[in-house]
Amino acid sequence: MIPYVELDRNQTYYLMFINAGRTATLDNASSQLMRFPMHEITDFMTRDHRLCDDCLVAVEQAIVNGAWELAGTEFIRFRDALLYHFLAEESVLFPRFEQRTGMSLGPTQVMRSEHVQMRQLLAAAEAALADRDADEYAGHAETLLIMMQQHNVKEENVLYPMCDQQLADQLLELLPELQKQLATGGKVAA
């Protein structure tokens, strides 16, 4: 397997592949993708779960330190990371899985339903943060965190492995599409 690292999400967000001292950007790395193991979707999307988790921790740390403006900035990073993650799943991964398996009312529908609930909690937490109401924020953020943890376990242990199995032949096109959604939310740079 060829190791890779993700650049900062706010940059163009390329995948970098490292092989015998050479690096290649996403544009010329398609042949490298063929060497990925069968659990690549699981690994790729799980890494993004951890990125979202880290962003939420940064918000919490800023609030504990009384740095409300920093908390607001970190929350925007968290919100965008989480919403872009949902978008990558809902616009790229889930439709491909559903098309391949014919299951549109199965696990992807459950995940979409949970995304709706998490979006509502996210909005409530953002409002509490804007009001600088630490207790209200903590309540919404704790509920969101618990829901995210439960949701991620289902995706990482059930849905993503199913995607790895069903979509292995589509990795060359699927991973760059997911990467673009995670980086930009599907927005095209002007």
PDB file of C-alpha atoms in Angstrom:
ATOM      1  CA  MET A   1       0.000   0.000   0.000  1.00  0.00           C
ATOM      2  CA  ILE A   2       1.159   3.518  -0.760  1.00  0.00           C
ATOM      3  CA  PRO A   3       0.936   5.819   2.278  1.00  0.00           C
ATOM      4  CA  TYR A   4      -0.561   9.254   1.853  1.00  0.00           C
ATOM      5  CA  VAL A   5      -1.292  12.359   3.854  1.00  0.00           C
ATOM      6  CA  GLU A   6      -4.064  14.910   3.645  1.00  0.00           C
ATOM      7  CA  LEU A   7      -3.217  18.576   3.391  1.00  0.00           C
ATOM      8  CA  ASP A   8      -5.059  21.218   5.342  1.00  0.00           C
ATOM      9  CA  ARG A   9      -8.755  21.200   4.463  1.00  0.00           C
ATOM     10  CA  ASN A  10      -8.706  24.944   3.737  1.00  0.00           C
ATOM     11  CA  GLN A  11      -6.125  24.488   1.002  1.00  0.00           C
ATOM     12  CA  THR A  12      -6.997  22.988  -2.351  1.00  0.00           C
ATOM     13  CA  TYR A  13      -6.943  19.740  -0.356  1.00  0.00           C
ATOM     14  CA  TYR A  14      -5.067  17.324  -2.528  1.00  0.00           C
ATOM     15  CA  LEU A  15      -4.220  13.781  -1.703  1.00  0.00           C
ATOM     16  CA  MET A  16      -0.484  13.367  -1.737  1.00  0.00           C
ATOM     17  CA  PHE A  17       0.977   9.995  -2.532  1.00  0.00           C
ATOM     18  CA  ILE A  18       4.480   9.142  -1.470  1.00  0.00           C
ATOM     19  CA  ASN A  19       6.258   6.396  -3.348  1.00  0.00           C
ATOM     20  CA  ALA A  20      10.033   5.955  -3.431  1.00  0.00           C
ATOM     21  CA  GLY A  21      10.613   9.619  -2.644  1.00  0.00           C
ATOM     22  CA  ARG A  22       8.244  10.875  -5.363  1.00  0.00           C
ATOM     23  CA  THR A  23       5.024  12.731  -4.700  1.00  0.00           C
ATOM     24  CA  ALA A  24       2.060  13.039  -6.995  1.00  0.00           C
ATOM     25  CA  THR A  25      -1.013  15.207  -6.747  1.00  0.00           C
ATOM     26  CA  LEU A  26      -4.529  13.969  -7.292  1.00  0.00           C
ATOM     27  CA  ASP A  27      -4.265  14.960 -10.957  1.00  0.00           C
ATOM     28  CA  ASN A  28      -1.634  12.359 -11.802  1.00  0.00           C
ATOM     29  CA  ALA A  29      -2.144   9.785  -9.081  1.00  0.00           C
ATOM     30  CA  SER A  30      -4.917   7.704 -10.623  1.00  0.00           C
ATOM     31  CA  SER A  31      -2.625   4.773 -11.285  1.00  0.00           C
ATOM     32  CA  GLN A  32      -1.553   4.860  -7.644  1.00  0.00           C
ATOM     33  CA  LEU A  33      -5.156   4.412  -6.482  1.00  0.00           C
ATOM     34  CA  MET A  34      -5.239   0.946  -8.001  1.00  0.00           C
ATOM     35  CA  ARG A  35      -2.911  -0.223  -5.239  1.00  0.00           C
ATOM     36  CA  PHE A  36      -5.219   0.773  -2.383  1.00  0.00           C
ATOM     37  CA  PRO A  37      -6.537  -2.024  -0.163  1.00  0.00           C
ATOM     38  CA  MET A  38     -10.159  -3.136  -0.139  1.00  0.00           C
ATOM     39  CA  HIS A  39     -10.999  -1.020   2.912  1.00  0.00           C
ATOM     40  CA  GLU A  40      -9.960   2.311   1.421  1.00  0.00           C
ATOM     41  CA  ILE A  41     -13.395   3.982   1.593  1.00  0.00           C
ATOM     42  CA  THR A  42     -13.636   3.020   5.252  1.00  0.00           C
ATOM     43  CA  ASP A  43     -10.175   4.442   5.976  1.00  0.00           C
ATOM     44  CA  PHE A  44     -10.740   7.581   3.927  1.00  0.00           C
ATOM     45  CA  MET A  45     -14.102   8.495   5.450  1.00  0.00           C
ATOM     46  CA  THR A  46     -13.046   7.468   8.972  1.00  0.00           C
ATOM     47  CA  ARG A  47     -10.114   9.891   8.762  1.00  0.00           C
ATOM     48  CA  ASP A  48     -12.613  12.611   7.959  1.00  0.00           C
ATOM     49  CA  HIS A  49     -14.703  11.599  10.985  1.00  0.00           C
ATOM     50  CA  ARG A  50     -11.601  12.137  13.130  1.00  0.00           C
ATOM     51  CA  LEU A  51     -11.009  15.531  11.514  1.00  0.00           C
ATOM     52  CA  CYS A  52     -14.555  16.569  12.460  1.00  0.00           C
ATOM     53  CA  ASP A  53     -13.994  15.275  16.003  1.00  0.00           C
ATOM     54  CA  ASP A  54     -10.782  17.298  16.296  1.00  0.00           C
ATOM     55  CA  CYS A  55     -12.577  20.441  15.133  1.00  0.00           C
ATOM     56  CA  LEU A  56     -15.251  19.974  17.806  1.00  0.00           C
ATOM     57  CA  VAL A  57     -12.576  19.528  20.487  1.00  0.00           C
ATOM     58  CA  ALA A  58     -11.027  22.849  19.406  1.00  0.00           C
ATOM     59  CA  VAL A  59     -14.394  24.583  19.952  1.00  0.00           C
ATOM     60  CA  GLU A  60     -14.722  23.059  23.408  1.00  0.00           C
ATOM     61  CA  GLN A  61     -11.192  24.109  24.377  1.00  0.00           C
ATOM     62  CA  ALA A  62     -11.818  27.686  23.271  1.00  0.00           C
ATOM     63  CA  ILE A  63     -15.032  27.871  25.310  1.00  0.00           C
ATOM     64  CA  VAL A  64     -13.328  26.454  28.409  1.00  0.00           C
ATOM     65  CA  ASN A  65     -10.661  29.147  28.010  1.00  0.00           C
ATOM     66  CA  GLY A  66     -13.320  31.848  27.639  1.00  0.00           C
ATOM     67  CA  ALA A  67     -12.109  32.657  24.124  1.00  0.00           C
ATOM     68  CA  TRP A  68     -15.534  33.170  22.567  1.00  0.00           C
ATOM     69  CA  GLU A  69     -14.323  34.681  19.308  1.00  0.00           C
ATOM     70  CA  LEU A  70     -11.907  31.805  18.790  1.00  0.00           C
ATOM     71  CA  ALA A  71     -14.714  29.398  19.694  1.00  0.00           C
ATOM     72  CA  GLY A  72     -16.842  30.991  16.979  1.00  0.00           C
ATOM     73  CA  THR A  73     -14.078  30.622  14.419  1.00  0.00           C
ATOM     74  CA  GLU A  74     -13.429  27.016  15.427  1.00  0.00           C
ATOM     75  CA  PHE A  75     -17.146  26.276  15.334  1.00  0.00           C
ATOM     76  CA  ILE A  76     -17.350  27.487  11.744  1.00  0.00           C
ATOM     77  CA  ARG A  77     -14.487  25.093  10.885  1.00  0.00           C
ATOM     78  CA  PHE A  78     -16.318  22.271  12.664  1.00  0.00           C
ATOM     79  CA  ARG A  79     -19.671  23.109  11.074  1.00  0.00           C
ATOM     80  CA  ASP A  80     -18.215  23.283   7.587  1.00  0.00           C
ATOM     81  CA  ALA A  81     -16.222  20.068   8.039  1.00  0.00           C
ATOM     82  CA  LEU A  82     -19.302  18.210   9.269  1.00  0.00           C
ATOM     83  CA  LEU A  83     -21.639  19.591   6.605  1.00  0.00           C
ATOM     84  CA  TYR A  84     -19.117  18.887   3.839  1.00  0.00           C
ATOM     85  CA  HIS A  85     -18.786  15.352   5.172  1.00  0.00           C
ATOM     86  CA  PHE A  86     -22.556  14.891   5.039  1.00  0.00           C
ATOM     87  CA  LEU A  87     -22.612  16.336   1.527  1.00  0.00           C
ATOM     88  CA  ALA A  88     -19.868  13.979   0.346  1.00  0.00           C
ATOM     89  CA  GLU A  89     -21.869  11.034   1.614  1.00  0.00           C
ATOM     90  CA  GLU A  90     -25.270  12.233   0.408  1.00  0.00           C
ATOM     91  CA  SER A  91     -24.210  13.430  -3.044  1.00  0.00           C
ATOM     92  CA  VAL A  92     -21.432  10.986  -3.926  1.00  0.00           C
ATOM     93  CA  LEU A  93     -21.046   7.895  -1.754  1.00  0.00           C
ATOM     94  CA  PHE A  94     -24.638   7.007  -0.901  1.00  0.00           C
ATOM     95  CA  PRO A  95     -26.013   7.393  -4.449  1.00  0.00           C
ATOM     96  CA  ARG A  96     -23.221   5.207  -5.834  1.00  0.00           C
ATOM     97  CA  PHE A  97     -23.866   2.563  -3.192  1.00  0.00           C
ATOM     98  CA  GLU A  98     -27.628   2.683  -3.772  1.00  0.00           C
ATOM     99  CA  GLN A  99     -27.216   2.447  -7.527  1.00  0.00           C
ATOM    100  CA  ARG A 100     -24.901  -0.551  -7.198  1.00  0.00           C
ATOM    101  CA  THR A 101     -26.951  -2.440  -4.599  1.00  0.00           C
ATOM    102  CA  GLY A 102     -30.493  -1.289  -5.358  1.00  0.00           C
ATOM    103  CA  MET A 103     -30.919  -0.508  -1.634  1.00  0.00           C
ATOM    104  CA  SER A 104     -32.323   2.994  -1.269  1.00  0.00           C
ATOM    105  CA  LEU A 105     -34.298   2.350   1.908  1.00  0.00           C
ATOM    106  CA  GLY A 106     -31.534   0.546   3.773  1.00  0.00           C
ATOM    107  CA  PRO A 107     -28.545   1.855   5.716  1.00  0.00           C
ATOM    108  CA  THR A 108     -28.115   4.995   3.616  1.00  0.00           C
ATOM    109  CA  GLN A 109     -31.643   6.127   4.439  1.00  0.00           C
ATOM    110  CA  VAL A 110     -30.936   5.680   8.157  1.00  0.00           C
ATOM    111  CA  MET A 111     -27.728   7.715   7.816  1.00  0.00           C
ATOM    112  CA  ARG A 112     -29.535  10.505   5.931  1.00  0.00           C
ATOM    113  CA  SER A 113     -32.164  10.635   8.666  1.00  0.00           C
ATOM    114  CA  GLU A 114     -29.455  10.977  11.302  1.00  0.00           C
ATOM    115  CA  HIS A 115     -27.785  13.716   9.243  1.00  0.00           C
ATOM    116  CA  VAL A 116     -31.036  15.709   9.448  1.00  0.00           C
ATOM    117  CA  GLN A 117     -31.086  15.349  13.231  1.00  0.00           C
ATOM    118  CA  MET A 118     -27.421  16.323  13.525  1.00  0.00           C
ATOM    119  CA  ARG A 119     -27.955  19.382  11.319  1.00  0.00           C
ATOM    120  CA  GLN A 120     -30.685  20.522  13.732  1.00  0.00           C
ATOM    121  CA  LEU A 121     -28.402  20.030  16.735  1.00  0.00           C
ATOM    122  CA  LEU A 122     -25.618  21.836  14.915  1.00  0.00           C
ATOM    123  CA  ALA A 123     -27.876  24.847  14.285  1.00  0.00           C
ATOM    124  CA  ALA A 124     -29.003  24.907  17.925  1.00  0.00           C
ATOM    125  CA  ALA A 125     -25.399  24.719  19.149  1.00  0.00           C
ATOM    126  CA  GLU A 126     -24.393  27.506  16.769  1.00  0.00           C
ATOM    127  CA  ALA A 127     -27.199  29.740  18.077  1.00  0.00           C
ATOM    128  CA  ALA A 128     -26.190  29.085  21.695  1.00  0.00           C
ATOM    129  CA  LEU A 129     -22.577  29.856  20.832  1.00  0.00           C
ATOM    130  CA  ALA A 130     -23.598  33.122  19.172  1.00  0.00           C
ATOM    131  CA  ASP A 131     -25.420  34.036  22.411  1.00  0.00           C
ATOM    132  CA  ARG A 132     -22.316  33.019  24.403  1.00  0.00           C
ATOM    133  CA  ASP A 133     -24.492  30.717  26.459  1.00  0.00           C
ATOM    134  CA  ALA A 134     -22.012  28.078  27.600  1.00  0.00           C
ATOM    135  CA  ASP A 135     -24.609  25.883  29.327  1.00  0.00           C
ATOM    136  CA  GLU A 136     -27.006  25.880  26.371  1.00  0.00           C
ATOM    137  CA  TYR A 137     -24.138  25.237  23.988  1.00  0.00           C
ATOM    138  CA  ALA A 138     -22.828  22.390  26.151  1.00  0.00           C
ATOM    139  CA  GLY A 139     -26.218  20.677  26.143  1.00  0.00           C
ATOM    140  CA  HIS A 140     -26.551  20.776  22.364  1.00  0.00           C
ATOM    141  CA  ALA A 141     -22.898  19.949  21.758  1.00  0.00           C
ATOM    142  CA  GLU A 142     -22.991  16.965  24.116  1.00  0.00           C
ATOM    143  CA  THR A 143     -26.097  15.574  22.437  1.00  0.00           C
ATOM    144  CA  LEU A 144     -24.503  16.154  19.035  1.00  0.00           C
ATOM    145  CA  LEU A 145     -21.286  14.452  20.119  1.00  0.00           C
ATOM    146  CA  ILE A 146     -23.129  11.377  21.381  1.00  0.00           C
ATOM    147  CA  MET A 147     -25.145  11.177  18.190  1.00  0.00           C
ATOM    148  CA  MET A 148     -22.020  11.625  16.060  1.00  0.00           C
ATOM    149  CA  GLN A 149     -20.243   8.837  17.931  1.00  0.00           C
ATOM    150  CA  GLN A 150     -23.139   6.420  17.484  1.00  0.00           C
ATOM    151  CA  HIS A 151     -23.556   7.435  13.850  1.00  0.00           C
ATOM    152  CA  ASN A 152     -19.853   7.041  13.090  1.00  0.00           C
ATOM    153  CA  VAL A 153     -19.747   3.562  14.616  1.00  0.00           C
ATOM    154  CA  LYS A 154     -22.526   2.459  12.264  1.00  0.00           C
ATOM    155  CA  GLU A 155     -20.826   3.970   9.237  1.00  0.00           C
ATOM    156  CA  GLU A 156     -17.328   2.749  10.077  1.00  0.00           C
ATOM    157  CA  ASN A 157     -18.357  -0.790  11.011  1.00  0.00           C
ATOM    158  CA  VAL A 158     -21.282  -1.435   8.680  1.00  0.00           C
ATOM    159  CA  LEU A 159     -21.909   1.009   5.839  1.00  0.00           C
ATOM    160  CA  TYR A 160     -18.362   1.903   4.799  1.00  0.00           C
ATOM    161  CA  PRO A 161     -17.223  -1.747   4.689  1.00  0.00           C
ATOM    162  CA  MET A 162     -20.282  -2.469   2.534  1.00  0.00           C
ATOM    163  CA  CYS A 163     -19.237   0.412   0.264  1.00  0.00           C
ATOM    164  CA  ASP A 164     -15.688  -0.958   0.104  1.00  0.00           C
ATOM    165  CA  GLN A 165     -17.060  -4.284  -1.025  1.00  0.00           C
ATOM    166  CA  GLN A 166     -19.595  -2.950  -3.505  1.00  0.00           C
ATOM    167  CA  LEU A 167     -17.643  -0.012  -4.959  1.00  0.00           C
ATOM    168  CA  ALA A 168     -14.071  -1.338  -5.115  1.00  0.00           C
ATOM    169  CA  ASP A 169     -14.058  -1.103  -8.908  1.00  0.00           C
ATOM    170  CA  GLN A 170     -15.026   2.604  -8.752  1.00  0.00           C
ATOM    171  CA  LEU A 171     -12.226   3.880  -6.481  1.00  0.00           C
ATOM    172  CA  LEU A 172     -10.411   5.720  -9.289  1.00  0.00           C
ATOM    173  CA  GLU A 173     -13.336   8.074  -9.765  1.00  0.00           C
ATOM    174  CA  LEU A 174     -15.021   7.828  -6.373  1.00  0.00           C
ATOM    175  CA  LEU A 175     -12.171   8.932  -4.086  1.00  0.00           C
ATOM    176  CA  PRO A 176     -11.394  12.136  -6.034  1.00  0.00           C
ATOM    177  CA  GLU A 177     -15.113  13.006  -6.042  1.00  0.00           C
ATOM    178  CA  LEU A 178     -15.325  12.460  -2.295  1.00  0.00           C
ATOM    179  CA  GLN A 179     -12.148  14.494  -1.807  1.00  0.00           C
ATOM    180  CA  LYS A 180     -13.584  17.412  -3.779  1.00  0.00           C
ATOM    181  CA  GLN A 181     -16.794  17.404  -1.746  1.00  0.00           C
ATOM    182  CA  LEU A 182     -14.894  17.241   1.535  1.00  0.00           C
ATOM    183  CA  ALA A 183     -12.661  20.123   0.496  1.00  0.00           C
ATOM    184  CA  THR A 184     -15.182  22.494  -0.996  1.00  0.00           C
ATOM    185  CA  GLY A 185     -18.676  21.255  -0.287  1.00  0.00           C
ATOM    186  CA  GLY A 186     -19.003  20.915  -4.053  1.00  0.00           C
ATOM    187  CA  LYS A 187     -18.469  24.639  -4.676  1.00  0.00           C
ATOM    188  CA  VAL A 188     -16.491  25.513  -7.771  1.00  0.00           C
ATOM    189  CA  ALA A 189     -13.781  28.119  -7.210  1.00  0.00           C
ATOM    190  CA  ALA A 190     -14.437  31.389  -9.039  1.00  0.00           C
TER     191      ALA A 190
END
